[in-house]
Amino acid sequence: MHSSVVQAINDHQEQLVSNWKKEMARVQEEYFKNSLPDDLVFTNNEEFIDVLYSSVRLERSEAEGKIKHFAERLIQTDWPLSYFTQGMQAFRRIVTAYIVPYINNAEEDSMNLIVEVEEWVDAIVNQLVDDYSDSWVKTLELQQMALNELSAPLIPVFEKVSVMPLIGAIDTERAKLIMENLLDGIIQHRSQVVLIDITGVPVVDTMVANHIIQASKAVRLVGAECILVGIRPEIAQTIVNLGIDLSTFPTKSSLRKGIESALELTQRKMVRIEHGAEWRA
Amino acid sequence: MRIPILKLSHYLLISVQVDLDDQTALQFQEDLLSKIHEEGSTGVVIDLTSVDMIDSFIAKVLGDVVEMSNLMGAKVVLTGIQPAVAITLIDMGIMLEEVPTALDLEQGLEKLQQELEG
């Protein structure tokens, strides 16, 4: 930045800061309706103005580090981004209004001065917005990952028998994921029978049914079998009312019955253990 | 490029280790049918574990081979179809509904035994 502007900003620090604080008090009242706690606003304002001034004095990289640090701390406490942008705008208003009359050298064009201040302020605003949006993107990615992990697990319950519980609505994207997890899981666990449990699926329409049918056909191709379990009464009604043909598809009302028939398919069954003779004797 | 066909008592074993192109697939169809004729085999296992791409023509040839072999009195089981291949086939609308499948060669042989007994 031009040295005369820096000089002026430094020289009039006291006046600028007090003007800025007045402006921020107005912003806090008008824009945030005094919803932000006063003591926090006070300390944040102090630090904010400190960071602003250091960005004038320090080297570019050093100043960027300081702004980043400040932004990170406030992101963690959920401080609104608009508070920063409002603050920066207020500062720009005050600086341009206050400084310009003081630097009235013949060679200095006041338009140039304003442009310089704008550039300086814009750079800081951009950095703050970038920092904030980066943190939002990161949070979103983490949530997406967590969601995918929870989306379609294949659980091996017995040798050659696995269960895939589905919970929540199924869209095309998720159906794809379900199919991939299902097939990879079958190979990995060497399952012969897979039970797809739709107890937790709120709505089964033609699209969802179609996805499930496709998945079961793919399962057959890799050499396993699919049983649809957990069909609630209302789901059975929708399926028939919509005219979806699931007749080629083995279905069971509950997971328990599904497991029984899965064991049957793999030539096994559950038996009750008789207690030893010593208790009968 | 010819795909080797191995004989194991009454069965024939085929492990496809190369990417199937149209020519190879048709050659394989002829070879398998004449082998069934020669040996009088009752069961065939075609293992596709190392195949990671099947197009619609190859899928059709495979379906045809299964049907033709059945006509000649040999049951066919396809084994080891990879997830990616299964997804592609389903996306193309090729269900291979009439073809028995199994997870791997071992289960394929078991399945063949069941089918022949049952």
Coordinates of C-alpha atoms in Angstrom, one line a residue:
Chain A
M1 CA 0.0 0.0 0.0
H2 CA 1.1 3.6 -0.6
S3 CA 3.2 4.9 2.3
S4 CA 1.2 8.1 2.7
V5 CA -2.0 6.1 3.3
V6 CA -0.3 3.9 5.8
Q7 CA 1.1 6.9 7.5
A8 CA -2.3 8.6 7.7
I9 CA -4.0 5.4 9.0
N10 CA -1.3 5.1 11.7
D11 CA -1.4 8.7 12.6
H12 CA -5.1 8.9 13.2
Q13 CA -5.4 5.5 14.8
E14 CA -7.1 6.7 17.9
Q15 CA -9.8 8.7 16.1
L16 CA -10.4 5.9 13.5
V17 CA -10.7 3.2 16.1
S18 CA -13.2 5.1 18.2
N19 CA -15.2 6.0 15.1
W20 CA -15.1 2.4 14.0
K21 CA -16.3 1.2 17.4
K22 CA -19.2 3.6 17.3
E23 CA -20.1 2.3 13.9
M24 CA -19.8 -1.4 15.1
A25 CA -22.1 -0.6 18.0
R26 CA -24.7 0.6 15.5
V27 CA -24.2 -2.5 13.3
Q28 CA -24.6 -4.7 16.4
E29 CA -27.8 -3.0 17.3
E30 CA -29.3 -2.8 13.8
Y31 CA -28.0 -5.9 12.0
F32 CA -27.7 -8.4 14.8
K33 CA -30.5 -6.9 17.0
N34 CA -28.1 -7.1 20.0
S35 CA -28.3 -10.9 19.8
L36 CA -24.5 -11.2 20.3
P37 CA -23.2 -11.1 23.9
D38 CA -21.7 -7.7 24.7
D39 CA -18.6 -8.9 26.5
L40 CA -17.7 -11.1 23.5
V41 CA -18.4 -8.4 21.1
F42 CA -16.0 -6.1 23.0
T43 CA -13.1 -8.5 23.1
N44 CA -13.7 -9.6 19.5
N45 CA -13.8 -5.9 18.4
E46 CA -10.5 -5.2 20.2
E47 CA -8.8 -8.2 18.5
F48 CA -10.4 -7.4 15.2
I49 CA -9.1 -3.9 15.1
D50 CA -5.7 -5.1 16.3
V51 CA -5.6 -7.6 13.4
L52 CA -6.7 -4.9 11.0
Y53 CA -3.9 -2.6 12.1
S54 CA -1.3 -5.4 12.0
S55 CA -2.3 -6.1 8.5
V56 CA -1.2 -2.5 7.7
R57 CA 2.1 -2.8 9.5
L58 CA 3.2 -6.4 9.0
E59 CA 4.5 -8.2 6.0
R60 CA 1.8 -9.8 3.8
S61 CA 2.4 -13.4 4.7
E62 CA 2.7 -12.6 8.4
A63 CA -0.6 -10.6 8.3
E64 CA -2.3 -13.4 6.5
G65 CA -1.3 -15.8 9.2
K66 CA -2.7 -13.5 11.8
I67 CA -6.0 -13.1 10.1
K68 CA -6.3 -16.8 9.5
H69 CA -5.6 -17.5 13.2
F70 CA -8.3 -14.9 14.2
A71 CA -10.8 -16.3 11.8
E72 CA -10.2 -19.9 12.9
R73 CA -10.8 -19.1 16.5
L74 CA -14.1 -17.3 15.7
I75 CA -15.2 -20.1 13.3
Q76 CA -14.9 -22.5 16.2
T77 CA -17.1 -20.4 18.3
D78 CA -19.7 -20.0 15.5
W79 CA -19.2 -16.3 15.2
P80 CA -21.2 -15.1 12.2
L81 CA -19.3 -14.3 9.0
S82 CA -21.5 -11.3 8.3
Y83 CA -20.2 -9.7 11.5
F84 CA -16.8 -9.6 9.8
T85 CA -18.0 -8.4 6.5
Q86 CA -20.0 -5.6 8.2
G87 CA -17.0 -4.7 10.3
M88 CA -14.7 -4.5 7.3
Q89 CA -17.2 -2.4 5.4
A90 CA -17.6 -0.1 8.3
F91 CA -13.9 0.3 8.5
R92 CA -13.6 1.1 4.9
R93 CA -16.3 3.8 5.1
I94 CA -14.6 5.4 8.1
V95 CA -11.1 5.3 6.7
T96 CA -12.1 6.8 3.3
A97 CA -14.2 9.4 4.9
Y98 CA -11.7 10.4 7.5
I99 CA -8.4 10.0 5.7
V100 CA -9.0 11.6 2.4
P101 CA -9.2 15.2 3.6
Y102 CA -5.9 14.8 5.4
I103 CA -3.8 13.7 2.4
N104 CA -4.4 16.5 0.1
N105 CA -1.1 16.7 -1.7
A106 CA -1.2 18.0 -5.1
E107 CA 0.2 14.8 -6.6
E108 CA -2.1 12.5 -4.8
D109 CA -5.4 11.8 -6.5
S110 CA -8.0 11.1 -3.9
M111 CA -9.6 8.5 -6.2
N112 CA -6.4 6.6 -6.1
L113 CA -6.3 6.6 -2.3
I114 CA -9.8 5.3 -2.1
V115 CA -8.9 2.5 -4.6
E116 CA -5.9 1.6 -2.5
V117 CA -7.9 1.4 0.7
E118 CA -10.6 -0.7 -1.1
E119 CA -8.0 -3.1 -2.4
W120 CA -6.6 -3.5 1.1
V121 CA -10.0 -4.1 2.7
D122 CA -11.1 -6.4 -0.1
A123 CA -8.1 -8.6 0.3
I124 CA -8.9 -9.2 4.0
V125 CA -12.6 -9.8 3.3
N126 CA -11.7 -12.3 0.6
Q127 CA -9.4 -14.1 3.0
L128 CA -12.0 -14.2 5.7
V129 CA -14.7 -15.5 3.4
D130 CA -12.3 -18.1 2.0
D131 CA -11.4 -19.3 5.5
Y132 CA -15.1 -19.5 6.5
S133 CA -16.2 -21.3 3.4
D134 CA -13.3 -23.7 3.6
S135 CA -14.4 -24.7 7.1
W136 CA -18.0 -25.2 5.9
V137 CA -16.8 -27.4 3.0
K138 CA -14.7 -29.4 5.4
T139 CA -17.7 -29.9 7.7
L140 CA -19.9 -30.9 4.8
E141 CA -17.4 -33.4 3.5
L142 CA -17.0 -35.0 7.0
Q143 CA -20.8 -35.3 7.3
Q144 CA -21.1 -36.8 3.8
M145 CA -18.4 -39.3 4.7
A146 CA -20.2 -40.2 7.9
L147 CA -23.5 -40.5 6.0
N148 CA -21.9 -42.8 3.4
E149 CA -20.4 -45.0 6.1
L150 CA -23.8 -45.4 7.8
S151 CA -25.6 -45.7 4.5
A152 CA -25.4 -49.4 3.6
P153 CA -23.4 -51.7 5.7
L154 CA -23.3 -55.4 5.0
I155 CA -23.2 -57.4 8.2
P156 CA -22.1 -61.1 8.1
V157 CA -24.3 -62.8 10.7
F158 CA -23.6 -66.4 10.0
E159 CA -21.3 -68.3 7.7
K160 CA -22.6 -67.7 4.2
V161 CA -25.4 -65.4 5.5
S162 CA -25.2 -61.6 5.6
V163 CA -27.7 -58.9 6.4
M164 CA -28.0 -55.4 4.9
P165 CA -30.3 -53.2 7.0
L166 CA -31.5 -50.2 5.1
I167 CA -32.6 -47.1 7.0
G168 CA -34.0 -43.9 5.5
A169 CA -35.1 -42.9 2.1
I170 CA -33.4 -44.4 -0.9
D171 CA -32.5 -42.2 -3.9
T172 CA -30.7 -43.2 -7.1
E173 CA -27.3 -42.1 -5.7
R174 CA -27.8 -44.2 -2.6
A175 CA -29.2 -47.1 -4.5
K176 CA -25.9 -47.2 -6.5
L177 CA -23.9 -47.3 -3.3
I178 CA -26.1 -50.0 -1.9
M179 CA -25.6 -52.2 -4.9
E180 CA -21.8 -51.7 -4.8
N181 CA -21.6 -52.4 -1.1
L182 CA -23.8 -55.4 -1.5
L183 CA -21.8 -57.0 -4.3
D184 CA -18.4 -56.2 -2.8
G185 CA -19.5 -57.5 0.6
I186 CA -20.8 -60.7 -0.9
I187 CA -17.4 -61.4 -2.5
Q188 CA -15.6 -60.4 0.6
H189 CA -17.7 -62.4 3.1
R190 CA -18.3 -65.2 0.6
S191 CA -22.1 -65.0 1.4
Q192 CA -24.6 -67.3 -0.3
V193 CA -27.7 -65.6 1.0
V194 CA -28.2 -61.9 1.7
L195 CA -31.1 -60.5 3.6
I196 CA -32.1 -56.9 2.7
D197 CA -34.0 -55.5 5.6
I198 CA -36.3 -52.6 4.6
T199 CA -37.9 -52.1 8.0
G200 CA -36.4 -48.6 8.2
V201 CA -37.3 -47.5 4.7
P202 CA -40.2 -45.1 5.1
V203 CA -41.5 -45.2 1.5
V204 CA -41.2 -47.9 -1.1
D205 CA -42.3 -46.5 -4.5
T206 CA -41.8 -47.9 -8.0
M207 CA -38.3 -46.4 -8.1
V208 CA -37.1 -47.9 -4.8
A209 CA -38.6 -51.2 -5.7
N210 CA -36.9 -51.1 -9.1
H211 CA -33.6 -50.4 -7.4
I212 CA -34.0 -53.3 -5.1
I213 CA -35.0 -55.7 -7.9
Q214 CA -32.0 -54.6 -9.9
A215 CA -29.7 -55.2 -6.9
S216 CA -31.1 -58.6 -6.3
K217 CA -30.6 -59.6 -10.0
A218 CA -27.0 -58.4 -9.8
V219 CA -26.6 -60.4 -6.6
R220 CA -27.8 -63.5 -8.4
L221 CA -25.2 -62.9 -11.1
V222 CA -22.3 -62.9 -8.7
G223 CA -23.7 -66.2 -7.4
A224 CA -25.6 -65.4 -4.2
E225 CA -29.3 -65.1 -3.4
C226 CA -31.4 -62.2 -2.0
I227 CA -34.3 -62.3 0.4
L228 CA -36.3 -59.1 1.1
V229 CA -37.3 -58.9 4.7
G230 CA -39.0 -56.4 7.0
I231 CA -42.0 -55.7 4.8
R232 CA -44.4 -53.7 7.0
P233 CA -48.2 -53.9 6.3
E234 CA -48.3 -50.4 4.8
I235 CA -45.3 -51.2 2.5
A236 CA -47.1 -54.4 1.4
Q237 CA -50.2 -52.3 0.6
T238 CA -48.2 -49.7 -1.4
I239 CA -46.4 -52.4 -3.4
V240 CA -49.6 -54.1 -4.4
N241 CA -51.5 -50.9 -5.1
L242 CA -48.6 -49.6 -7.3
G243 CA -48.7 -52.9 -9.2
I244 CA -45.1 -53.7 -8.5
D245 CA -44.3 -57.3 -9.3
L246 CA -42.2 -58.8 -6.6
S247 CA -43.4 -62.4 -7.2
T248 CA -40.1 -63.6 -8.4
F249 CA -38.5 -62.3 -5.3
P250 CA -38.4 -64.2 -2.0
T251 CA -39.9 -62.0 0.7
K252 CA -40.4 -62.4 4.4
S253 CA -42.2 -60.2 6.9
S254 CA -39.5 -60.1 9.5
L255 CA -35.7 -60.5 9.8
R256 CA -36.1 -63.5 12.0
K257 CA -38.1 -65.4 9.5
G258 CA -35.7 -64.3 6.8
I259 CA -32.8 -65.7 8.8
E260 CA -34.6 -69.0 9.3
S261 CA -35.1 -69.4 5.6
A262 CA -31.6 -68.3 4.8
L263 CA -30.3 -71.1 7.1
E264 CA -32.6 -73.5 5.3
L265 CA -31.2 -72.5 2.0
T266 CA -27.7 -73.2 3.2
Q267 CA -28.8 -76.6 4.7
R268 CA -28.8 -75.6 8.3
K269 CA -31.3 -74.9 11.0
M270 CA -31.5 -73.5 14.5
V271 CA -32.2 -76.0 17.3
R272 CA -32.9 -75.6 21.0
I273 CA -30.2 -77.1 23.1
E274 CA -31.6 -79.7 25.5
H275 CA -30.2 -79.3 29.0
G276 CA -28.1 -82.1 30.2
A277 CA -29.3 -85.3 31.8
E278 CA -27.9 -84.3 35.2
W279 CA -30.7 -81.8 35.7
R280 CA -33.4 -84.2 34.8
A281 CA -32.0 -87.1 36.9
Chain B
M1 CA -6.5 -66.8 -29.0
R2 CA -8.2 -69.9 -27.7
I3 CA -9.5 -70.5 -24.3
P4 CA -8.4 -73.8 -22.8
I5 CA -11.2 -76.3 -21.8
L6 CA -10.3 -78.8 -19.1
K7 CA -11.9 -82.1 -18.5
L8 CA -12.6 -83.3 -15.0
S9 CA -14.5 -86.7 -15.1
H10 CA -17.9 -85.8 -16.4
Y11 CA -17.5 -82.1 -16.1
L12 CA -15.7 -79.5 -18.2
L13 CA -13.9 -76.6 -16.5
I14 CA -13.2 -73.3 -18.2
S15 CA -11.4 -70.5 -16.6
V16 CA -11.5 -67.4 -18.7
Q17 CA -8.2 -65.5 -18.1
V18 CA -8.2 -63.1 -21.0
D19 CA -10.4 -60.2 -22.0
L20 CA -13.0 -61.7 -24.3
D21 CA -13.2 -60.2 -27.7
D22 CA -15.9 -61.1 -30.2
Q23 CA -13.7 -63.6 -32.2
T24 CA -12.4 -65.3 -29.1
A25 CA -15.9 -65.7 -27.7
L26 CA -17.3 -67.2 -30.9
Q27 CA -14.2 -69.6 -31.1
F28 CA -14.9 -70.5 -27.5
Q29 CA -18.5 -71.3 -28.3
E30 CA -17.5 -73.7 -31.1
D31 CA -14.7 -75.3 -29.1
L32 CA -17.0 -75.9 -26.0
L33 CA -19.8 -77.4 -28.0
S34 CA -17.6 -79.8 -29.9
K35 CA -15.8 -80.8 -26.7
I36 CA -19.2 -81.5 -25.1
H37 CA -20.0 -83.6 -28.1
E38 CA -16.7 -85.5 -27.9
E39 CA -16.6 -86.2 -24.2
G40 CA -20.4 -86.5 -23.5
S41 CA -20.0 -84.2 -20.5
T42 CA -23.0 -83.6 -18.3
G43 CA -21.8 -80.4 -16.6
V44 CA -19.8 -77.3 -17.4
V45 CA -18.4 -74.6 -15.1
I46 CA -17.3 -71.3 -16.7
D47 CA -15.3 -69.2 -14.3
L48 CA -15.2 -65.5 -15.0
T49 CA -13.2 -64.4 -11.9
S50 CA -10.5 -62.7 -14.0
V51 CA -12.9 -61.0 -16.4
D52 CA -13.4 -57.4 -15.6
M53 CA -15.4 -56.3 -18.6
I54 CA -18.3 -57.9 -20.5
D55 CA -20.0 -56.1 -23.3
S56 CA -23.5 -56.9 -24.6
F57 CA -22.2 -59.1 -27.4
I58 CA -20.1 -61.2 -25.1
A59 CA -23.1 -61.4 -22.7
K60 CA -25.3 -62.6 -25.5
V61 CA -22.7 -65.2 -26.6
L62 CA -22.4 -66.5 -23.0
G63 CA -26.2 -66.7 -22.7
D64 CA -26.3 -68.6 -26.1
V65 CA -23.5 -71.0 -25.0
V66 CA -25.5 -71.9 -21.9
E67 CA -28.6 -72.5 -23.9
M68 CA -26.8 -74.5 -26.6
S69 CA -25.0 -76.6 -24.0
N70 CA -28.3 -77.3 -22.2
L71 CA -29.7 -78.5 -25.6
M72 CA -26.8 -80.9 -25.8
G73 CA -27.5 -82.2 -22.3
A74 CA -24.8 -80.4 -20.3
K75 CA -25.8 -78.1 -17.4
V76 CA -23.8 -74.9 -17.3
V77 CA -22.9 -72.8 -14.2
L78 CA -21.3 -69.3 -14.4
T79 CA -19.0 -68.5 -11.5
G80 CA -17.0 -65.6 -10.2
I81 CA -18.8 -62.8 -11.9
Q82 CA -17.2 -59.6 -10.5
P83 CA -19.4 -56.9 -8.9
A84 CA -18.5 -54.3 -11.5
V85 CA -19.4 -56.8 -14.3
A86 CA -22.7 -57.6 -12.6
I87 CA -23.6 -53.9 -12.4
T88 CA -22.7 -53.3 -16.0
L89 CA -24.8 -56.3 -17.1
I90 CA -27.8 -55.2 -15.0
D91 CA -27.4 -51.6 -16.4
M92 CA -27.5 -53.0 -19.9
G93 CA -30.6 -54.9 -19.0
I94 CA -29.0 -58.3 -19.4
M95 CA -30.3 -60.4 -16.6
L96 CA -29.1 -63.9 -17.7
E97 CA -32.2 -65.1 -15.8
E98 CA -32.0 -68.7 -17.0
V99 CA -28.3 -69.2 -16.2
P100 CA -27.3 -70.7 -12.8
T101 CA -24.5 -68.7 -11.1
A102 CA -22.2 -69.3 -8.1
L103 CA -19.7 -67.3 -6.1
D104 CA -16.6 -69.4 -7.0
L105 CA -15.5 -72.6 -8.7
E106 CA -16.0 -74.7 -5.6
Q107 CA -19.6 -73.6 -5.0
G108 CA -20.1 -73.8 -8.8
L109 CA -19.2 -77.5 -8.8
E110 CA -21.5 -78.0 -5.7
K111 CA -24.3 -76.3 -7.5
L112 CA -23.8 -78.4 -10.6
Q113 CA -24.0 -81.6 -8.6
Q114 CA -27.2 -80.4 -7.0
E115 CA -28.7 -79.5 -10.4
L116 CA -27.8 -82.8 -11.9
E117 CA -29.2 -84.7 -8.9
G118 CA -32.3 -82.6 -8.5

